[in-house]
Structure formats: structure tokens, C-alpha cells
Coordinates of C-alpha atoms in Angstrom, one line a residue:
M75 CA 5.6 42.0 33.4
S76 CA 3.9 42.0 36.8
K77 CA 3.3 38.9 38.8
G78 CA -0.5 39.2 38.3
N79 CA -0.1 39.4 34.6
V80 CA 2.1 36.3 34.6
S81 CA -0.5 34.3 36.5
K82 CA -3.3 35.6 34.2
S83 CA -1.3 34.6 31.1
L84 CA -0.7 31.1 32.5
V85 CA -4.5 30.7 32.7
W86 CA -4.9 31.7 29.1
I87 CA -2.1 29.4 28.0
L88 CA -3.7 26.4 29.7
M89 CA -7.0 27.2 28.1
A90 CA -5.4 27.5 24.7
M91 CA -3.7 24.2 25.0
L92 CA -7.1 22.6 25.8
I93 CA -8.9 24.3 23.0
F94 CA -6.4 23.5 20.3
G95 CA -5.4 20.0 21.5
L96 CA -1.9 21.1 22.1
G97 CA -1.7 19.1 25.4
G98 CA 0.2 16.1 24.0
F99 CA 1.4 15.2 27.4
G100 CA 3.6 12.1 27.4
I101 CA 4.8 12.6 23.8
T102 CA 8.3 13.8 23.2
N103 CA 8.6 16.7 20.8
L104 CA 9.2 15.1 17.4
G105 CA 10.7 18.1 15.7
G106 CA 14.4 17.1 15.1
S107 CA 15.5 16.9 11.5
V108 CA 12.3 15.2 10.4
Q109 CA 9.4 17.6 10.4
S110 CA 6.7 15.6 8.5
V111 CA 5.4 12.1 8.0
G112 CA 4.8 12.8 4.3
S113 CA 3.2 15.2 1.9
V114 CA 0.1 15.8 -0.2
G115 CA 1.0 17.9 -3.2
S116 CA 2.7 21.0 -1.8
K117 CA 1.4 20.5 1.7
D118 CA 3.4 18.7 4.4
L119 CA 1.9 16.3 6.9
D120 CA 3.3 17.8 10.1
I121 CA 4.8 15.1 12.3
N122 CA 3.7 16.8 15.6
E123 CA 0.1 17.2 14.3
Y124 CA 0.0 13.5 13.4
A125 CA 1.3 12.7 16.9
R126 CA -1.3 14.9 18.6
A127 CA -4.1 13.4 16.5
M128 CA -2.9 9.9 17.4
Q129 CA -3.0 10.7 21.1
E130 CA -6.5 12.3 20.9
E131 CA -7.9 9.3 19.0
L132 CA -6.3 6.9 21.5
R133 CA -7.8 8.8 24.4
A134 CA -11.2 8.7 22.7
L135 CA -11.0 5.0 22.3
E136 CA -10.0 4.5 25.9
A137 CA -13.0 6.7 27.0
Q138 CA -15.3 4.7 24.9
A139 CA -14.0 1.3 26.2
G140 CA -13.6 2.5 29.8
R141 CA -10.1 1.1 30.1
Q142 CA -6.5 1.7 29.1
I143 CA -5.9 0.4 25.6
P144 CA -2.4 -0.7 24.6
F145 CA -1.1 1.0 21.4
A146 CA -0.6 -2.5 19.8
E147 CA -4.3 -3.3 20.3
A148 CA -5.5 0.0 18.9
Q149 CA -3.1 -0.3 16.0
A150 CA -4.4 -3.8 15.2
A151 CA -7.9 -2.3 15.0
G152 CA -6.5 0.2 12.4
F153 CA -6.8 3.4 14.3
D154 CA -3.4 4.7 13.1
R155 CA -4.5 4.3 9.5
L156 CA -7.7 6.1 10.3
V157 CA -5.8 9.1 11.8
L158 CA -3.3 9.3 9.0
G159 CA -6.2 9.0 6.4
R160 CA -8.0 12.0 8.0
L161 CA -4.8 14.0 8.0
V162 CA -4.2 13.2 4.3
V163 CA -7.8 14.3 3.4
S164 CA -7.4 17.6 5.3
R165 CA -4.0 18.4 3.6
A166 CA -5.4 17.4 0.2
M167 CA -8.2 19.9 0.7
D168 CA -5.6 22.5 1.8
A169 CA -3.6 21.8 -1.4
E170 CA -6.8 22.2 -3.5
T171 CA -7.8 25.5 -1.8
E172 CA -4.3 26.8 -2.5
R173 CA -4.6 25.8 -6.2
M174 CA -8.1 27.4 -6.4
G175 CA -6.9 30.6 -4.7
V176 CA -9.5 30.2 -1.9
S177 CA -8.6 32.0 1.3
I178 CA -9.9 34.4 3.9
G179 CA -8.9 38.0 4.2
D180 CA -7.0 39.7 7.0
E181 CA -10.2 41.1 8.6
R182 CA -11.8 37.7 8.7
L183 CA -8.6 36.3 10.2
R184 CA -8.6 39.0 12.8
S185 CA -12.2 38.2 13.7
E186 CA -11.4 34.5 14.0
L187 CA -8.5 35.2 16.4
V188 CA -10.1 37.7 18.7
N189 CA -13.2 35.5 19.1
I190 CA -11.1 32.6 20.5
S191 CA -12.2 32.6 24.1
A192 CA -8.8 31.3 25.3
F193 CA -7.2 34.5 24.2
K194 CA -9.7 36.9 25.9
R195 CA -9.3 38.9 29.0
P196 CA -12.1 38.8 31.6
D197 CA -13.6 41.9 30.0
G198 CA -13.8 40.2 26.6
S199 CA -11.0 42.0 24.9
F200 CA -8.2 40.3 23.1
D201 CA -5.1 39.5 25.3
R202 CA -2.1 39.9 23.1
E203 CA 0.3 38.6 25.8
A204 CA -1.6 35.4 26.3
Y205 CA -1.7 34.8 22.6
S206 CA 2.0 35.3 22.0
Y207 CA 3.0 33.4 25.1
A208 CA 0.8 30.4 24.3
L209 CA 2.2 30.1 20.8
D210 CA 5.8 30.4 22.1
Q211 CA 5.2 27.6 24.6
T212 CA 3.8 25.2 22.0
G213 CA 6.6 25.8 19.5
L214 CA 4.5 27.8 17.0
N215 CA 5.1 31.2 15.6
E216 CA 2.3 33.7 14.9
S217 CA 2.7 33.3 11.1
D218 CA 2.4 29.5 11.2
F219 CA -0.6 29.6 13.6
E220 CA -2.4 32.2 11.5
D221 CA -1.7 30.2 8.3
S222 CA -3.3 27.2 10.0
I223 CA -6.4 29.4 10.8
R224 CA -6.6 30.5 7.2
E225 CA -6.3 26.9 6.0
D226 CA -9.0 25.7 8.4
S227 CA -11.4 28.4 7.3
A228 CA -10.7 27.8 3.6
R229 CA -11.1 24.1 4.1
G230 CA -14.4 24.7 5.7
L231 CA -15.6 26.9 2.8
L232 CA -14.6 24.2 0.3
Q233 CA -16.3 21.4 2.2
A234 CA -19.5 23.4 2.7
A235 CA -19.5 24.1 -1.1
I236 CA -19.2 20.4 -1.8
V237 CA -21.9 19.1 0.6
S238 CA -24.4 22.0 0.6
G239 CA -27.5 21.7 -1.6
V240 CA -27.5 17.9 -1.6
A241 CA -31.1 16.9 -1.3
M242 CA -33.1 13.7 -2.0
P243 CA -36.2 13.8 -4.1
E244 CA -39.6 13.4 -2.5
V245 CA -40.3 10.2 -4.4
Y246 CA -37.4 8.6 -2.5
A247 CA -39.1 9.2 0.9
T248 CA -42.5 8.3 -0.5
T249 CA -41.2 5.0 -1.9
L250 CA -39.5 4.1 1.4
L251 CA -42.6 5.1 3.4
N252 CA -44.9 3.0 1.2
F253 CA -42.5 0.0 1.7
L254 CA -41.9 0.4 5.4
G255 CA -45.3 1.7 6.4
E256 CA -47.5 -0.7 4.3
Q257 CA -49.9 -2.7 6.5
R258 CA -51.5 -6.1 5.8
N259 CA -54.5 -8.0 7.2
V260 CA -54.6 -11.7 7.1
T261 CA -56.8 -14.7 8.0
L262 CA -54.9 -17.8 9.2
A263 CA -55.7 -21.2 10.6
R264 CA -53.5 -24.1 11.8
I265 CA -53.8 -27.7 10.8
E266 CA -51.9 -30.4 12.7
E267 CA -51.2 -34.1 12.8
G268 CA -54.6 -34.7 14.5
D269 CA -56.4 -33.3 11.5
L270 CA -55.0 -36.1 9.2
A271 CA -57.5 -38.8 8.2
Y272 CA -55.0 -41.5 9.4
P273 CA -51.8 -41.2 11.4
V274 CA -48.3 -41.2 10.0
A275 CA -46.9 -44.7 9.9
A276 CA -43.8 -45.6 11.9
P277 CA -40.6 -45.5 9.8
S278 CA -38.4 -48.4 9.0
D279 CA -34.7 -48.4 9.6
A280 CA -34.2 -48.1 5.8
D281 CA -36.5 -44.9 5.9
L282 CA -34.4 -43.4 8.7
R283 CA -31.1 -44.3 7.0
A284 CA -32.3 -42.7 3.8
F285 CA -33.5 -39.6 5.6
Y286 CA -30.2 -39.4 7.5
D287 CA -28.2 -39.6 4.3
A288 CA -30.4 -37.0 2.5
N289 CA -30.1 -34.5 5.4
I290 CA -26.6 -35.2 6.6
D291 CA -26.0 -31.5 7.3
R292 CA -28.6 -31.5 10.0
F293 CA -26.7 -34.3 11.8
T294 CA -23.2 -33.0 11.4
R295 CA -21.2 -31.9 14.4
P296 CA -19.4 -28.5 14.0
A297 CA -15.7 -28.2 13.9
T298 CA -14.3 -27.7 17.4
R299 CA -11.2 -26.4 19.0
D300 CA -10.1 -29.0 21.7
I301 CA -9.1 -26.9 24.7
T302 CA -7.9 -27.8 28.1
Y303 CA -8.4 -25.1 30.7
A304 CA -7.8 -24.4 34.4
W305 CA -10.1 -21.9 36.1
L306 CA -11.1 -20.4 39.4
T307 CA -14.1 -18.3 40.1
P308 CA -15.4 -16.6 43.3
A309 CA -18.4 -19.0 43.2
M310 CA -16.0 -22.0 43.6
L311 CA -14.7 -20.6 46.9
I312 CA -18.1 -19.7 48.5
D313 CA -18.2 -22.8 50.6
S314 CA -14.6 -22.4 51.8
V315 CA -14.9 -18.7 52.7
E316 CA -15.9 -17.9 56.3
I317 CA -18.3 -15.0 56.8
D318 CA -18.8 -13.7 60.4
E319 CA -22.2 -12.6 61.6
E320 CA -21.2 -9.1 62.3
A321 CA -20.1 -8.5 58.7
L322 CA -23.5 -9.8 57.4
K323 CA -25.4 -7.6 59.8
A324 CA -23.4 -4.5 58.7
L325 CA -24.1 -5.2 55.1
Y326 CA -27.8 -5.7 55.8
E327 CA -27.9 -2.3 57.6
E328 CA -25.9 -0.7 54.8
R329 CA -28.5 -1.8 52.3
D330 CA -31.6 -1.3 54.5
A331 CA -33.2 0.9 51.8
E332 CA -33.0 -2.0 49.4
F333 CA -34.5 -4.6 51.7
N334 CA -37.1 -2.4 53.4
Q335 CA -39.0 0.0 51.3
P336 CA -42.0 2.0 52.4
E337 CA -45.3 2.1 50.5
R338 CA -44.9 4.1 47.3
R339 CA -46.9 5.6 44.5
L340 CA -46.2 5.9 40.7
V341 CA -47.0 9.6 40.2
E342 CA -47.0 12.3 37.5
R343 CA -46.9 15.9 38.7
L344 CA -48.1 19.0 36.8
A345 CA -47.2 22.2 38.7
F346 CA -48.8 25.7 38.2
A347 CA -47.8 29.2 38.8
D348 CA -50.4 29.8 41.6
E349 CA -53.2 28.2 43.5
A350 CA -55.9 29.8 41.3
A351 CA -54.4 28.3 38.1
A352 CA -54.2 24.9 39.7
L353 CA -57.8 25.0 40.9
D354 CA -59.1 26.1 37.5
A355 CA -57.3 23.2 35.9
F356 CA -58.7 20.8 38.5
K357 CA -62.2 22.1 37.9
R358 CA -61.9 21.6 34.1
L359 CA -60.8 18.1 34.7
N360 CA -63.8 17.3 36.9
L361 CA -66.1 18.8 34.3
G362 CA -64.6 16.7 31.6
E363 CA -63.5 19.7 29.6
T364 CA -59.9 18.4 29.3
T365 CA -57.6 15.6 30.3
F366 CA -54.4 15.4 32.2
E367 CA -52.6 14.9 28.9
G368 CA -54.4 17.9 27.5
L369 CA -53.2 20.1 30.5
V370 CA -49.7 18.9 29.9
A371 CA -49.8 19.7 26.2
E372 CA -51.2 23.2 27.0
R373 CA -48.1 23.9 29.0
G374 CA -45.9 22.9 26.1
L375 CA -44.6 19.8 28.0
E376 CA -44.3 16.1 27.4
L377 CA -45.8 13.5 29.8
S378 CA -42.2 12.4 30.5
D379 CA -41.6 15.9 31.9
T380 CA -44.2 15.3 34.6
D381 CA -43.1 11.7 35.6
M382 CA -41.8 11.5 39.1
G383 CA -41.4 7.7 39.0
D384 CA -42.1 5.8 42.2
V385 CA -42.1 8.1 45.3
S386 CA -42.6 7.6 49.0
A387 CA -44.6 9.8 51.3
A388 CA -41.4 11.4 52.6
E389 CA -40.4 12.4 49.1
L390 CA -43.8 13.9 48.4
G391 CA -43.7 16.1 51.5
A392 CA -46.8 18.2 52.1
A393 CA -48.6 16.5 49.2
A394 CA -48.2 13.0 50.7
D395 CA -51.6 12.9 52.4
A396 CA -53.5 13.9 49.3
V397 CA -51.6 11.6 47.0
F398 CA -51.7 8.6 49.2
A399 CA -55.5 9.0 49.7
T400 CA -56.0 8.9 45.9
G401 CA -56.6 5.6 44.1
P402 CA -54.8 4.5 40.8
G403 CA -56.0 6.4 37.7
L404 CA -57.3 9.4 39.8
I405 CA -55.9 12.9 40.2
A406 CA -55.1 14.5 43.6
G407 CA -54.7 18.2 44.3
P408 CA -54.1 20.9 44.1
A409 CA -51.4 20.2 46.7
P410 CA -48.1 21.9 47.6
S411 CA -44.9 20.9 45.9
S412 CA -41.4 22.2 45.5
L413 CA -42.4 23.7 42.1
G414 CA -45.6 25.3 43.4
P415 CA -49.3 24.2 43.6
A416 CA -49.6 21.0 41.6
L417 CA -51.9 18.3 40.4
F418 CA -50.8 14.7 40.9
R419 CA -52.0 11.8 38.8
V420 CA -51.6 8.4 40.6
N421 CA -50.7 5.7 38.1
G422 CA -50.0 2.8 40.5
V423 CA -49.6 1.7 44.1
L424 CA -46.5 -0.1 45.2
P425 CA -47.0 -1.8 48.6
A426 CA -44.4 -1.6 51.3
R427 CA -41.7 -4.3 51.1
S428 CA -39.9 -5.6 54.1
T429 CA -37.2 -8.3 54.1
S430 CA -36.0 -9.5 57.4
F431 CA -32.3 -10.1 58.1
E432 CA -33.0 -13.9 58.3
D433 CA -34.7 -13.8 54.9
A434 CA -31.9 -11.7 53.3
L435 CA -29.2 -13.8 54.9
P436 CA -28.6 -16.3 51.9
Q437 CA -28.3 -13.4 49.4
L438 CA -26.0 -11.4 51.8
R439 CA -23.9 -14.5 52.5
E440 CA -23.4 -15.3 48.9
E441 CA -22.5 -11.7 47.9
L442 CA -20.0 -11.3 50.8
A443 CA -18.5 -14.8 50.1
A444 CA -18.2 -13.9 46.4
E445 CA -16.5 -10.6 47.2
R446 CA -14.0 -12.3 49.6
G447 CA -13.5 -15.0 47.0
R448 CA -12.4 -12.4 44.5
R449 CA -9.9 -11.1 47.1
V450 CA -8.6 -14.7 47.7
I451 CA -8.2 -15.1 43.9
D452 CA -6.4 -11.7 43.6
A453 CA -4.0 -12.9 46.4
Q454 CA -3.2 -16.1 44.5
I455 CA -2.6 -14.6 41.0
N456 CA 1.1 -13.9 41.5
D457 CA 1.7 -17.5 42.7
I458 CA -0.2 -18.9 39.8
D459 CA 1.8 -16.7 37.4
D460 CA 5.0 -17.9 39.0
L461 CA 4.0 -21.5 38.5
L462 CA 3.2 -21.0 34.8
A463 CA 6.4 -19.0 34.3
A464 CA 8.3 -21.9 35.8
G465 CA 6.8 -24.3 33.2
A466 CA 4.0 -25.8 35.2
T467 CA 1.3 -27.5 33.1
L468 CA -2.4 -26.8 33.5
E469 CA -2.7 -30.2 35.1
E470 CA 0.0 -29.3 37.6
L471 CA -1.6 -25.9 38.2
A472 CA -4.9 -27.6 39.1
A473 CA -3.1 -30.0 41.5
E474 CA -1.1 -27.3 43.3
T475 CA -3.7 -24.5 43.6
D476 CA -7.5 -24.1 44.0
M477 CA -8.0 -24.0 40.2
Q478 CA -10.1 -26.6 38.6
L479 CA -9.2 -28.5 35.4
G480 CA -11.6 -28.9 32.5
N481 CA -11.8 -29.8 28.8
I482 CA -14.1 -28.4 26.1
G483 CA -14.7 -28.9 22.4
F484 CA -15.2 -25.2 21.7
H485 CA -17.1 -23.7 18.8
A486 CA -19.0 -20.5 18.2
D487 CA -22.4 -21.9 19.2
I488 CA -21.5 -23.4 22.5
Y489 CA -22.3 -21.5 25.7
G490 CA -22.6 -22.4 29.3
S491 CA -20.0 -23.0 32.0
I492 CA -16.7 -21.3 31.1
A493 CA -17.8 -20.8 27.4
G494 CA -20.4 -18.3 28.7
Y495 CA -17.6 -15.8 29.5
E496 CA -16.8 -13.4 26.7
S497 CA -13.1 -13.1 27.8
F498 CA -12.8 -16.9 27.5
R499 CA -14.5 -17.0 24.2
A500 CA -12.3 -14.3 22.7
I501 CA -9.1 -16.1 23.6
A502 CA -10.5 -19.6 22.7
Q503 CA -11.2 -18.4 19.2
T504 CA -7.7 -17.1 18.6
V505 CA -5.3 -19.2 20.7
T506 CA -2.8 -21.4 18.8
E507 CA -1.1 -24.6 19.7
S508 CA 2.3 -22.8 20.1
D509 CA 0.9 -20.3 22.6
F510 CA 1.9 -20.8 26.2
P511 CA -1.0 -20.7 28.8
Q512 CA -1.2 -17.5 30.8
I513 CA -3.5 -16.2 33.4
E514 CA -6.5 -14.2 32.1
N515 CA -9.4 -12.5 33.9
L516 CA -13.0 -13.5 33.8
E517 CA -15.8 -10.9 34.1
D518 CA -16.9 -12.0 37.6
G519 CA -13.4 -11.7 39.1
G520 CA -12.3 -15.2 38.4
V521 CA -9.2 -16.3 36.4
F522 CA -8.4 -18.9 33.8
A523 CA -5.6 -20.2 31.6
L524 CA -6.1 -22.4 28.6
R525 CA -4.2 -24.6 26.1
L526 CA -5.2 -25.6 22.6
D527 CA -4.6 -29.3 22.2
G528 CA -5.8 -29.6 18.7
E529 CA -8.8 -29.1 16.3
T530 CA -11.5 -31.6 15.3
P531 CA -13.0 -31.0 11.9
A532 CA -16.7 -31.0 11.3
A533 CA -18.0 -34.5 10.8
P534 CA -21.4 -36.3 10.7
A535 CA -22.5 -37.8 14.0
P536 CA -22.7 -41.6 13.9
F537 CA -26.2 -42.8 12.9
D538 CA -26.6 -44.9 16.0
E539 CA -25.9 -41.9 18.2
V540 CA -28.5 -39.7 16.6
K541 CA -31.1 -42.3 15.6
D542 CA -33.7 -40.8 18.0
A543 CA -33.2 -37.3 16.6
V544 CA -33.4 -38.7 13.0
A545 CA -36.6 -40.4 13.8
E546 CA -38.1 -37.3 15.3
A547 CA -37.0 -35.2 12.3
W548 CA -38.4 -37.8 9.9
K549 CA -41.8 -37.8 11.6
T550 CA -42.0 -34.0 11.5
Q551 CA -41.1 -34.0 7.8
A552 CA -43.6 -36.8 7.0
T553 CA -46.4 -35.0 9.0
V554 CA -45.8 -31.7 7.2
D555 CA -45.7 -33.4 3.8
R556 CA -49.0 -35.1 4.5
L557 CA -50.5 -31.8 5.8
Q558 CA -49.3 -30.1 2.7
A559 CA -51.0 -32.6 0.4
M560 CA -54.2 -32.0 2.5
A561 CA -53.9 -28.3 2.2
D562 CA -53.2 -28.4 -1.6
G563 CA -56.8 -29.7 -2.0
M564 CA -58.2 -27.0 0.2
L565 CA -56.4 -23.8 -0.9
P566 CA -58.4 -23.0 -4.1
A567 CA -61.7 -23.2 -2.2
L568 CA -60.5 -20.9 0.7
K569 CA -60.1 -17.8 -1.5
G570 CA -62.5 -14.9 -1.3
A571 CA -65.4 -15.0 1.2
A572 CA -65.3 -18.8 1.7
D573 CA -66.5 -20.1 5.1
W574 CA -63.4 -21.7 6.6
S575 CA -65.4 -23.4 9.3
A576 CA -66.9 -25.6 6.6
F577 CA -63.5 -27.2 6.3
A578 CA -63.3 -27.7 10.1
L579 CA -60.8 -24.8 10.3
T580 CA -60.7 -22.4 13.2
P581 CA -59.5 -19.1 11.7
R582 CA -58.1 -16.1 13.4
T583 CA -57.3 -12.6 12.0
E584 CA -54.2 -10.5 12.3
V585 CA -54.5 -6.9 11.2
D586 CA -52.2 -4.0 10.6
I587 CA -49.1 -6.2 10.2
I588 CA -46.0 -4.2 9.2
R589 CA -42.7 -5.5 7.8
N590 CA -40.8 -5.2 11.1
G591 CA -43.8 -6.2 13.3
F592 CA -44.5 -9.2 15.4
V593 CA -47.1 -11.9 15.1
A594 CA -47.4 -14.5 17.9
D595 CA -47.1 -18.3 17.3
V596 CA -45.9 -18.2 13.7
P597 CA -42.7 -19.3 12.0
A598 CA -39.8 -16.8 11.7
D599 CA -40.4 -16.3 7.9
F600 CA -44.1 -15.7 8.3
I601 CA -44.1 -11.9 7.8
P602 CA -41.7 -11.9 4.8
Q603 CA -43.9 -14.5 3.1
V604 CA -47.1 -12.4 3.8
F605 CA -45.4 -9.4 2.2
D606 CA -44.6 -11.5 -0.9
M607 CA -48.4 -12.3 -1.4
N608 CA -50.9 -10.5 -3.5
K609 CA -54.4 -9.6 -2.1
G610 CA -56.6 -12.7 -2.1
D611 CA -53.8 -15.2 -2.2
V612 CA -54.0 -18.2 0.0
I613 CA -50.8 -20.1 0.9
A614 CA -49.6 -22.8 3.4
I615 CA -46.6 -22.2 5.6
A616 CA -44.9 -25.0 7.5
H617 CA -44.5 -24.4 11.2
D618 CA -42.7 -27.1 13.2
N619 CA -44.9 -30.2 12.8
S620 CA -48.0 -28.3 11.7
L621 CA -49.1 -26.1 8.8
L622 CA -50.5 -22.5 8.7
I623 CA -53.0 -21.7 6.0
V624 CA -52.8 -18.0 5.4
R625 CA -55.1 -15.7 3.3
L626 CA -54.1 -12.1 2.5
D627 CA -57.3 -10.0 3.0
A628 CA -56.1 -6.4 2.7
V629 CA -53.2 -4.2 1.8
Q630 CA -53.1 -0.7 3.3
A631 CA -50.7 2.0 2.2
P632 CA -49.5 4.5 4.9
D633 CA -51.5 7.7 5.3
L634 CA -49.1 10.3 3.9
S635 CA -51.1 13.1 5.5
N636 CA -50.7 11.8 9.0
P637 CA -48.4 14.2 11.0
E638 CA -46.4 11.3 12.3
V639 CA -45.8 10.0 8.8
I640 CA -44.9 13.4 7.6
Q641 CA -42.3 13.7 10.4
L642 CA -40.9 10.3 9.5
R643 CA -40.7 11.3 5.8
N644 CA -38.8 14.5 6.7
L645 CA -36.4 12.4 8.9
I646 CA -35.9 10.0 6.0
L647 CA -35.1 12.8 3.6
Q648 CA -32.6 14.4 6.1
Q649 CA -30.8 11.2 6.8
A650 CA -30.6 10.2 3.2
A651 CA -29.3 13.7 2.2
S652 CA -26.7 13.5 5.0
G653 CA -25.6 10.1 3.8
L654 CA -25.4 11.3 0.2
S655 CA -23.4 14.3 1.3
N656 CA -20.9 12.1 3.0
D657 CA -20.7 9.9 -0.1
V658 CA -20.1 12.9 -2.3
F659 CA -17.5 14.3 0.0
E660 CA -15.7 10.9 0.2
A661 CA -15.6 10.6 -3.5
Y662 CA -14.3 14.2 -3.8
A663 CA -11.6 13.5 -1.2
L664 CA -10.4 10.4 -3.1
E665 CA -10.3 12.4 -6.3
L666 CA -8.2 15.1 -4.6
Q667 CA -5.7 12.5 -3.5
S668 CA -5.3 11.4 -7.1
I669 CA -4.8 15.0 -8.2
H670 CA -2.3 15.9 -5.5
E671 CA 0.3 13.2 -5.1
V672 CA 0.4 11.6 -1.6
Q673 CA 3.7 10.5 -0.3
I674 CA 4.2 8.9 3.1
N675 CA 7.5 8.7 5.0
Q676 CA 7.1 5.3 6.7
Q677 CA 10.2 5.8 8.9
A678 CA 8.8 9.0 10.3
V679 CA 5.4 7.3 10.9
N680 CA 7.2 4.5 12.7
A681 CA 9.1 7.1 14.8
V682 CA 5.7 8.5 16.0
H683 CA 4.4 5.1 16.7
A684 CA 7.5 4.3 18.8
Q685 CA 6.5 7.1 21.2
F686 CA 3.3 5.2 22.1
Q687 CA 4.9 1.8 22.6

């Protein structure tokens, strides 16, 4: 073989390894005497295929997380079981296609092979040498590889036969649309403590004690994990870090574009093929024959396609004078652009912004100090680690380093200070009393170590400590009860076309309310209660220390002929059919595993896992 052919073949080999996922770099070949991690019916679960799938899944997890993930962490999340489960499903389908006699013929196999781009010469013809050499380098023979192509194709045919033709009835989408798209109109008015005929009397100690006992859950402190911690953040070092003037000026100059911005315009641009077309469009706009939106639609574009965002005169080039002379809401042009003659709609004016070095100095100083604080912390981590390894307590750590000591009764609803860091929260929830403190990283470049001292169970707060809160809650409840009694006498008379102002109420209307909509200044359960009402109903809803009186005036079903509603209906049907197809396939896959016996060689599985440790 010539040197040129060898080089060319190597290119195809590398491409083939990428296409077929055969680049299991870092994994030792697991052939040996054990060739499989189990079997499904007559089909083996190839040990190397399982290893490659594991590595691909691990890489995908790392890409998603943006960091290297230890195998133990991924395994704890169940990714190994996920990979093995997928392999079992695939081999169960292979066993079933073999039982059914489903396969592809030689011509179809040849077509599949010659169409793999990795095995093509530059002129598009099949490169037999690259094909054979790639298989040889990956430990496969042509027969095994071609069998895998047959199995993949047969599996695809079987899966397509299972999930194709699954459709949801129109009534399903219509029912969902009627539920989700239904709109309601209401009239509502608020009554408050000032509307009562006489004020709520002050409670006695006996009243407060009785209320405290009856609502003890409201005054119960949550269970806490009693934690001692030592921590150090860049913010703690800001005052001790010296920043020279030259560094501050260099940072200011580096970020000049951020601190000093020229006047800008919020602009949409619609370009045309030539000056005549742009002038004709501008004339139609001036005559009121069309709108800017209409011109965009005529071109088959969306408004988002024309949006330039905020631009300076320099970015607009030759169009700058015309655009900057045009006020907000008006259209400039035709003017030159990089895409040809264009019309520019000005949507807003952003004035120039200039921040002097002196004004930016506090921000610059804080940022530089924080950055240098992170470097100081990085330089101390090894010493802190050594102290902990030598048996130093957190108290000793705080005494011998810059770290600060603290205590916290941690629970899921506490935030602020160190409890606001997700890395601290994650460890605080799982640490045990037998765990030794170790250095962990905070999101801002800081570090911490913690120790669980014990746990305090949930318990009612002593009455004397929460007496003021009890009194406030008692008054709110008493006020609402009095308002409810007042409303009970009014509700029957407020139905229909009753004049609410005759009851000294100030009504307001809310229209076109939907189930996932928003209404201002109402309780969280307002919309669910409105959608439980029938037309004409009048109810009272408690809101803090007031009461909302609500009447349902109208119920409007969605317009099923509206193009947007039709599009939503089609989307609902597609998503539902896709979900049903997945359910059908999952049920079929489980049934196949009961038909074709699944056997797992746990020792072989463990051997694969050991390669990732």
C-alpha cells in the first residue's frame, strides 16, 4: 500500500471511530475470557459495548454539568443502571426480531454500508480498505459488524411498527383546550377591619393561650441540624487586601466600553433588494397602506429577524445620520446597510452614559479585592487541609487561620449568610456526626468546613417568646371571622345585577382570567376558587386581615376556530401521541424482557465499573 493510501485510510479510521462511538479512550479492552455482562434470551450483552455506552453516558453527564463527574457520584445517581437497562431493551428487541424472522436483505445491508460517510472516498465511492482497516483496529470482523447493522435495522423496523399509528382522538385535545383556555370574568370588592360596625376587642391572656394551643403548628420551630462551621470568603478579605492605583486604572481602561457608552438607538432593520423596492415600501408606509409589521410579514420574516437591539452610530455606519435624526416610533430610510437599502424603525433612545474613574472606583476596588481575596484563599487551602489532617478542630482552625467560626441551626427553609450557598446547603443536609470536617468550596471562591454537633427535634416555641406573634395572628383571625359574618348577610343580595355601591362596596372587574393567569392583590388560591364557581355565584375569600367578595359574571370557552388555538390543539395532539407512543413502547419492552429471560453477570458488570474507578 502506498504512503498516500495509508494516510487516507487513517483519516477514514478516525472518522469511523467517531461515528460508531468506538473511541473508548482510557478503557482497557475487556475481552479476556469474559465476553459479556449477561444475556437476553439468545443474545449476549457484549462487555465492550456496555463499557463504551457507560463512557458515552458519563461524558454526556459531564458536558451537561460542565465539570468532571467522579464515577461514584454518577453511579449513585443510577446512571449505570440506566445504561444497562437500555442495553437490555435493545438486546430483547434483537431476540424478538430473530424469533419473528425480521431481517434486512443483502442489498439493503450493502446500501447501509456504502452510505456510511466514514467509509467513503472523496469522490463518494466506497473505500474497502478503510472499511476493513477500521474494523481490524477496533477488534471487529466484517461478519460481526454486518450482523450488528442487520440487528440495528431490524430493531428499527420493529420499533417503528410498535409506535407508528398511535394517535390521540380530537376529543382529547378539545377537552384539554376547554379546560386550559376557558376564561372567566369576575366582579370583586374588598372589605376590611375599618368596615366593621365596631372594632375587634383586645384579647385576654386566656384567649391568646387558647389560640396558641389550638394552632400550635403555627408556632412550632422546625427540626434543625446543629452545625458548627468555619468559613472564609473573598469579601472577608477585602479590607485587608491592598490594591494599587495603577491596577485600578488598568481595569477601568480595560472595561471602558462598559463604563462609557455612546448614545444608542433600539432599532429594527428591514433590508430590500434595491433602492426602488425600499422607496416603494417607504411610500406605502407614508400613505398608510401597510405597516412595518406588514412589510416584515410580506417578506416571510418575523419581527425578531429584523431586531438589531441597541446600536451606536458607529455600528450603523452610513445609516447613522438618518436613524439618529428619527424619533422613537418613527421609521427612517431608505438608508444604506450591510444588507442593502433598508428601512429602520426606531423603538427607543438610550442616552450616552459616562462613568468617571472616580465614580467607578468603589466598584473596581471591590472587584479587584475580591479577585485577590480568592487568590489568597487558594494559597491557604493546602495549609488549612494540613491542619485538618493533623486533627485540628474547627475552633483551632479559626484561631490559626483567617477563617471565621460560626454556628447555625440549619433547616430547609433557612437562608442568608452561609446558608445561602448551595454547596453549604448540600453538605449540611447530608453530613453525619461521624464525618470529619474537610475543606469544601463556596460558589464565590470561598471555602468552608463544617461539623454536625447534633440535631434538635421540632418543638413548639415557648408561649412567652411568641406572645406578640400569637396576638397578631389572633387579631387577624378574629377580624376575618367578623368580616365573614358581615359578608354572610350580604352575599345573597349581591347576586345578579345588584348595585354593590348600595352596600358601600367599591367593586372592580377582572376579565379574561385563565387558570394559569395572574390577578394582582388577591390571595394565592384566588384563581382556583374562581374556577370552582358557577356563573352568578358570589363567595367570600379571606385575604390576610381582609375579605374579598367575588361574583362570577361570565364563563367563556376558547374559540376553537382561532388559528392560534388550532395550532395549540395540534401541538397537544402531537405531544400526547408522542407520550402514548413512549408508554406503548415501554410496556412492550417490559413484556419482551419477560418473554426472553434476562440474566446479568454481576462480576462482569463490576469488572467494567472497576475500569472507571
